[in-house]
mmCIF file of N, CA and C in Angstrom:
data_model
loop_
_atom_site.group_PDB
_atom_site.id
_atom_site.type_symbol
_atom_site.label_atom_id
_atom_site.label_comp_id
_atom_site.label_asym_id
_atom_site.label_seq_id
_atom_site.Cartn_x
_atom_site.Cartn_y
_atom_site.Cartn_z
ATOM 1 N N MET A 1 -2.211 35.910 -18.673
ATOM 2 C CA MET A 1 -2.140 35.190 -17.415
ATOM 3 C C MET A 1 -2.851 33.847 -17.558
ATOM 4 N N GLN A 2 -2.169 32.776 -17.220
ATOM 5 C CA GLN A 2 -2.730 31.438 -17.364
ATOM 6 C C GLN A 2 -3.346 30.982 -16.041
ATOM 7 N N LEU A 3 -4.580 30.500 -16.132
ATOM 8 C CA LEU A 3 -5.246 29.982 -14.942
ATOM 9 C C LEU A 3 -4.788 28.560 -14.673
ATOM 10 N N GLN A 4 -4.496 28.272 -13.414
ATOM 11 C CA GLN A 4 -4.094 26.919 -13.049
ATOM 12 C C GLN A 4 -5.324 26.080 -12.747
ATOM 13 N N THR A 5 -5.253 24.824 -13.122
ATOM 14 C CA THR A 5 -6.296 23.879 -12.758
ATOM 15 C C THR A 5 -6.168 23.624 -11.262
ATOM 16 N N PRO A 6 -7.281 23.657 -10.530
ATOM 17 C CA PRO A 6 -7.169 23.428 -9.086
ATOM 18 C C PRO A 6 -6.742 21.994 -8.770
ATOM 19 N N GLN A 7 -6.041 21.864 -7.661
ATOM 20 C CA GLN A 7 -5.631 20.538 -7.218
ATOM 21 C C GLN A 7 -6.842 19.794 -6.687
ATOM 22 N N GLN A 8 -6.860 18.509 -6.917
ATOM 23 C CA GLN A 8 -7.919 17.685 -6.358
ATOM 24 C C GLN A 8 -7.291 16.544 -5.573
ATOM 25 N N VAL A 9 -7.968 16.167 -4.497
ATOM 26 C CA VAL A 9 -7.526 15.041 -3.689
ATOM 27 C C VAL A 9 -8.425 13.864 -4.029
ATOM 28 N N LEU A 10 -7.834 12.815 -4.563
ATOM 29 C CA LEU A 10 -8.567 11.603 -4.913
ATOM 30 C C LEU A 10 -8.276 10.555 -3.847
ATOM 31 N N VAL A 11 -9.320 9.852 -3.421
ATOM 32 C CA VAL A 11 -9.183 8.909 -2.312
ATOM 33 C C VAL A 11 -9.653 7.528 -2.763
ATOM 34 N N PHE A 12 -8.828 6.508 -2.459
ATOM 35 C CA PHE A 12 -9.101 5.152 -2.927
ATOM 36 C C PHE A 12 -8.949 4.135 -1.803
ATOM 37 N N LYS A 13 -9.766 3.101 -1.858
ATOM 38 C CA LYS A 13 -9.623 1.937 -0.988
ATOM 39 C C LYS A 13 -8.712 0.962 -1.729
ATOM 40 N N THR A 14 -7.717 0.402 -1.014
ATOM 41 C CA THR A 14 -6.803 -0.553 -1.652
ATOM 42 C C THR A 14 -6.668 -1.797 -0.777
ATOM 43 N N ASN A 15 -5.973 -2.775 -1.313
ATOM 44 C CA ASN A 15 -5.664 -3.980 -0.526
ATOM 45 C C ASN A 15 -4.160 -4.082 -0.251
ATOM 46 N N ILE A 16 -3.483 -2.947 -0.205
ATOM 47 C CA ILE A 16 -2.046 -2.918 0.060
ATOM 48 C C ILE A 16 -1.806 -3.402 1.490
ATOM 49 N N LYS A 17 -0.884 -4.359 1.629
ATOM 50 C CA LYS A 17 -0.617 -4.922 2.948
ATOM 51 C C LYS A 17 0.824 -4.716 3.407
ATOM 52 N N THR A 18 1.746 -4.620 2.459
ATOM 53 C CA THR A 18 3.160 -4.598 2.835
ATOM 54 C C THR A 18 3.901 -3.410 2.230
ATOM 55 N N LYS A 19 5.038 -3.123 2.808
ATOM 56 C CA LYS A 19 5.908 -2.065 2.277
ATOM 57 C C LYS A 19 6.449 -2.458 0.900
ATOM 58 N N THR A 20 6.570 -3.761 0.653
ATOM 59 C CA THR A 20 7.034 -4.237 -0.654
ATOM 60 C C THR A 20 6.040 -3.835 -1.746
ATOM 61 N N GLU A 21 4.759 -3.952 -1.441
ATOM 62 C CA GLU A 21 3.736 -3.535 -2.410
ATOM 63 C C GLU A 21 3.801 -2.027 -2.652
ATOM 64 N N VAL A 22 4.098 -1.278 -1.608
ATOM 65 C CA VAL A 22 4.243 0.176 -1.763
ATOM 66 C C VAL A 22 5.405 0.473 -2.711
ATOM 67 N N GLN A 23 6.502 -0.256 -2.579
ATOM 68 C CA GLN A 23 7.652 -0.047 -3.457
ATOM 69 C C GLN A 23 7.276 -0.291 -4.920
ATOM 70 N N LYS A 24 6.420 -1.291 -5.167
ATOM 71 C CA LYS A 24 5.973 -1.570 -6.542
ATOM 72 C C LYS A 24 5.198 -0.379 -7.103
ATOM 73 N N LEU A 25 4.457 0.297 -6.232
ATOM 74 C CA LEU A 25 3.632 1.419 -6.676
ATOM 75 C C LEU A 25 4.414 2.722 -6.785
ATOM 76 N N ARG A 26 5.501 2.819 -6.041
ATOM 77 C CA ARG A 26 6.240 4.083 -5.958
ATOM 78 C C ARG A 26 6.608 4.640 -7.340
ATOM 79 N N GLN A 27 7.165 3.814 -8.192
ATOM 80 C CA GLN A 27 7.582 4.298 -9.514
ATOM 81 C C GLN A 27 6.371 4.757 -10.328
ATOM 82 N N ALA A 28 5.282 4.024 -10.244
ATOM 83 C CA ALA A 28 4.086 4.379 -11.002
ATOM 84 C C ALA A 28 3.452 5.669 -10.483
ATOM 85 N N LEU A 29 3.541 5.902 -9.183
ATOM 86 C CA LEU A 29 2.892 7.075 -8.595
ATOM 87 C C LEU A 29 3.784 8.311 -8.555
ATOM 88 N N ASN A 30 5.080 8.142 -8.705
ATOM 89 C CA ASN A 30 5.979 9.296 -8.700
ATOM 90 C C ASN A 30 6.083 9.869 -10.109
ATOM 91 N N LYS A 31 4.982 10.451 -10.555
ATOM 92 C CA LYS A 31 4.909 11.066 -11.879
ATOM 93 C C LYS A 31 4.682 12.557 -11.715
ATOM 94 N N LYS A 32 4.981 13.302 -12.748
ATOM 95 C CA LYS A 32 4.769 14.747 -12.695
ATOM 96 C C LYS A 32 3.304 15.097 -12.456
ATOM 97 N N ALA A 33 2.400 14.303 -12.984
ATOM 98 C CA ALA A 33 0.977 14.598 -12.854
ATOM 99 C C ALA A 33 0.470 14.380 -11.423
ATOM 100 N N ILE A 34 1.239 13.656 -10.619
ATOM 101 C CA ILE A 34 0.857 13.415 -9.226
ATOM 102 C C ILE A 34 1.731 14.303 -8.349
ATOM 103 N N ILE A 35 1.084 15.219 -7.646
ATOM 104 C CA ILE A 35 1.792 16.177 -6.813
ATOM 105 C C ILE A 35 2.275 15.513 -5.524
ATOM 106 N N LYS A 36 1.398 14.713 -4.928
ATOM 107 C CA LYS A 36 1.731 14.047 -3.672
ATOM 108 C C LYS A 36 0.815 12.848 -3.508
ATOM 109 N N TRP A 37 1.305 11.814 -2.830
ATOM 110 C CA TRP A 37 0.468 10.653 -2.531
ATOM 111 C C TRP A 37 0.916 10.019 -1.223
ATOM 112 N N ASN A 38 -0.030 9.342 -0.562
ATOM 113 C CA ASN A 38 0.315 8.592 0.639
ATOM 114 C C ASN A 38 -0.700 7.485 0.872
ATOM 115 N N ILE A 39 -0.296 6.528 1.702
ATOM 116 C CA ILE A 39 -1.160 5.397 2.038
ATOM 117 C C ILE A 39 -1.312 5.361 3.554
ATOM 118 N N ASP A 40 -2.554 5.258 4.003
ATOM 119 C CA ASP A 40 -2.843 5.201 5.431
ATOM 120 C C ASP A 40 -2.973 3.740 5.857
ATOM 121 N N PHE A 41 -1.890 3.183 6.408
ATOM 122 C CA PHE A 41 -1.897 1.785 6.842
ATOM 123 C C PHE A 41 -2.720 1.579 8.110
ATOM 124 N N GLU A 42 -3.007 2.657 8.827
ATOM 125 C CA GLU A 42 -3.802 2.568 10.053
ATOM 126 C C GLU A 42 -5.283 2.331 9.725
ATOM 127 N N ASP A 43 -5.707 2.784 8.565
ATOM 128 C CA ASP A 43 -7.107 2.654 8.150
ATOM 129 C C ASP A 43 -7.374 1.237 7.652
ATOM 130 N N ILE A 44 -8.524 0.685 8.001
ATOM 131 C CA ILE A 44 -8.876 -0.678 7.582
ATOM 132 C C ILE A 44 -8.909 -0.814 6.057
ATOM 133 N N ASP A 45 -9.222 0.291 5.358
ATOM 134 C CA ASP A 45 -9.308 0.280 3.898
ATOM 135 C C ASP A 45 -7.974 0.583 3.214
ATOM 136 N N LYS A 46 -6.900 0.710 3.998
ATOM 137 C CA LYS A 46 -5.569 1.029 3.425
ATOM 138 C C LYS A 46 -5.713 2.145 2.390
ATOM 139 N N VAL A 47 -6.205 3.278 2.856
ATOM 140 C CA VAL A 47 -6.590 4.385 1.983
ATOM 141 C C VAL A 47 -5.373 5.012 1.298
ATOM 142 N N LEU A 48 -5.486 5.132 -0.015
ATOM 143 C CA LEU A 48 -4.500 5.819 -0.844
ATOM 144 C C LEU A 48 -5.072 7.193 -1.181
ATOM 145 N N ARG A 49 -4.321 8.249 -0.852
ATOM 146 C CA ARG A 49 -4.724 9.614 -1.206
ATOM 147 C C ARG A 49 -3.749 10.135 -2.247
ATOM 148 N N VAL A 50 -4.288 10.695 -3.313
ATOM 149 C CA VAL A 50 -3.470 11.217 -4.403
ATOM 150 C C VAL A 50 -3.886 12.659 -4.665
ATOM 151 N N ILE A 51 -2.910 13.561 -4.709
ATOM 152 C CA ILE A 51 -3.174 14.953 -5.059
ATOM 153 C C ILE A 51 -2.676 15.157 -6.487
ATOM 154 N N THR A 52 -3.576 15.611 -7.351
ATOM 155 C CA THR A 52 -3.249 15.810 -8.762
ATOM 156 C C THR A 52 -4.061 16.975 -9.318
ATOM 157 N N GLN A 53 -3.597 17.510 -10.421
ATOM 158 C CA GLN A 53 -4.358 18.547 -11.118
ATOM 159 C C GLN A 53 -4.959 18.011 -12.407
ATOM 160 N N THR A 54 -4.404 16.914 -12.912
ATOM 161 C CA THR A 54 -4.798 16.501 -14.261
ATOM 162 C C THR A 54 -5.341 15.086 -14.380
ATOM 163 N N LEU A 55 -4.992 14.201 -13.456
ATOM 164 C CA LEU A 55 -5.410 12.804 -13.599
ATOM 165 C C LEU A 55 -6.836 12.581 -13.105
ATOM 166 N N THR A 56 -7.506 11.624 -13.729
ATOM 167 C CA THR A 56 -8.845 11.236 -13.306
ATOM 168 C C THR A 56 -8.750 10.025 -12.382
ATOM 169 N N PRO A 57 -9.790 9.776 -11.592
ATOM 170 C CA PRO A 57 -9.782 8.565 -10.764
ATOM 171 C C PRO A 57 -9.568 7.298 -11.591
ATOM 172 N N ALA A 58 -10.181 7.218 -12.757
ATOM 173 C CA ALA A 58 -10.036 6.033 -13.610
ATOM 174 C C ALA A 58 -8.580 5.822 -14.025
ATOM 175 N N GLU A 59 -7.860 6.899 -14.304
ATOM 176 C CA GLU A 59 -6.451 6.783 -14.698
ATOM 177 C C GLU A 59 -5.605 6.259 -13.531
ATOM 178 N N ILE A 60 -5.884 6.730 -12.337
ATOM 179 C CA ILE A 60 -5.137 6.267 -11.159
ATOM 180 C C ILE A 60 -5.449 4.793 -10.897
ATOM 181 N N ILE A 61 -6.727 4.431 -10.945
ATOM 182 C CA ILE A 61 -7.127 3.039 -10.733
ATOM 183 C C ILE A 61 -6.427 2.132 -11.748
ATOM 184 N N ASP A 62 -6.353 2.576 -12.995
ATOM 185 C CA ASP A 62 -5.689 1.794 -14.037
ATOM 186 C C ASP A 62 -4.220 1.544 -13.700
ATOM 187 N N VAL A 63 -3.519 2.588 -13.264
ATOM 188 C CA VAL A 63 -2.099 2.467 -12.913
ATOM 189 C C VAL A 63 -1.916 1.493 -11.753
ATOM 190 N N ILE A 64 -2.768 1.620 -10.730
ATOM 191 C CA ILE A 64 -2.632 0.789 -9.528
ATOM 192 C C ILE A 64 -2.962 -0.673 -9.827
ATOM 193 N N THR A 65 -4.052 -0.909 -10.542
ATOM 194 C CA THR A 65 -4.451 -2.299 -10.807
ATOM 195 C C THR A 65 -3.459 -3.006 -11.730
ATOM 196 N N LYS A 66 -2.794 -2.267 -12.602
ATOM 197 C CA LYS A 66 -1.764 -2.876 -13.457
ATOM 198 C C LYS A 66 -0.574 -3.363 -12.637
ATOM 199 N N LYS A 67 -0.430 -2.865 -11.413
ATOM 200 C CA LYS A 67 0.637 -3.306 -10.512
ATOM 201 C C LYS A 67 0.160 -4.434 -9.611
ATOM 202 N N GLY A 68 -1.062 -4.938 -9.847
ATOM 203 C CA GLY A 68 -1.559 -6.075 -9.091
ATOM 204 C C GLY A 68 -2.210 -5.728 -7.757
ATOM 205 N N VAL A 69 -2.592 -4.471 -7.590
ATOM 206 C CA VAL A 69 -3.210 -4.016 -6.340
ATOM 207 C C VAL A 69 -4.664 -3.622 -6.628
ATOM 208 N N GLU A 70 -5.564 -4.094 -5.765
ATOM 209 C CA GLU A 70 -6.962 -3.693 -5.893
ATOM 210 C C GLU A 70 -7.095 -2.228 -5.507
ATOM 211 N N CYS A 71 -7.943 -1.505 -6.251
ATOM 212 C CA CYS A 71 -8.082 -0.069 -6.013
ATOM 213 C C CYS A 71 -9.488 0.352 -6.428
ATOM 214 N N VAL A 72 -10.231 0.954 -5.487
ATOM 215 C CA VAL A 72 -11.590 1.423 -5.739
ATOM 216 C C VAL A 72 -11.706 2.838 -5.196
ATOM 217 N N GLU A 73 -12.285 3.735 -5.995
ATOM 218 C CA GLU A 73 -12.443 5.116 -5.524
ATOM 219 C C GLU A 73 -13.451 5.167 -4.384
ATOM 220 N N LEU A 74 -13.120 5.958 -3.358
ATOM 221 C CA LEU A 74 -14.040 6.208 -2.255
ATOM 222 C C LEU A 74 -14.719 7.547 -2.494
ATOM 223 N N GLU A 75 -15.993 7.606 -2.206
ATOM 224 C CA GLU A 75 -16.748 8.854 -2.393
ATOM 225 C C GLU A 75 -16.635 9.717 -1.167
#
């Protein structure tokens, strides 16, 4: 019997302002390692929540910043 790695919810502050920027991120975030993600446009910090079992915050930040979006992990 194989034990599954528990899911973790990673939370980031971003500077995403438009739906166009979300489209740029969609391909990068729609990976097998990411179970689900969303962006809260109502929040002043434009919070990005990512559910994953295997990725680290640093890996997510790397993917997001390579798309030209600021991204900082929230504690």
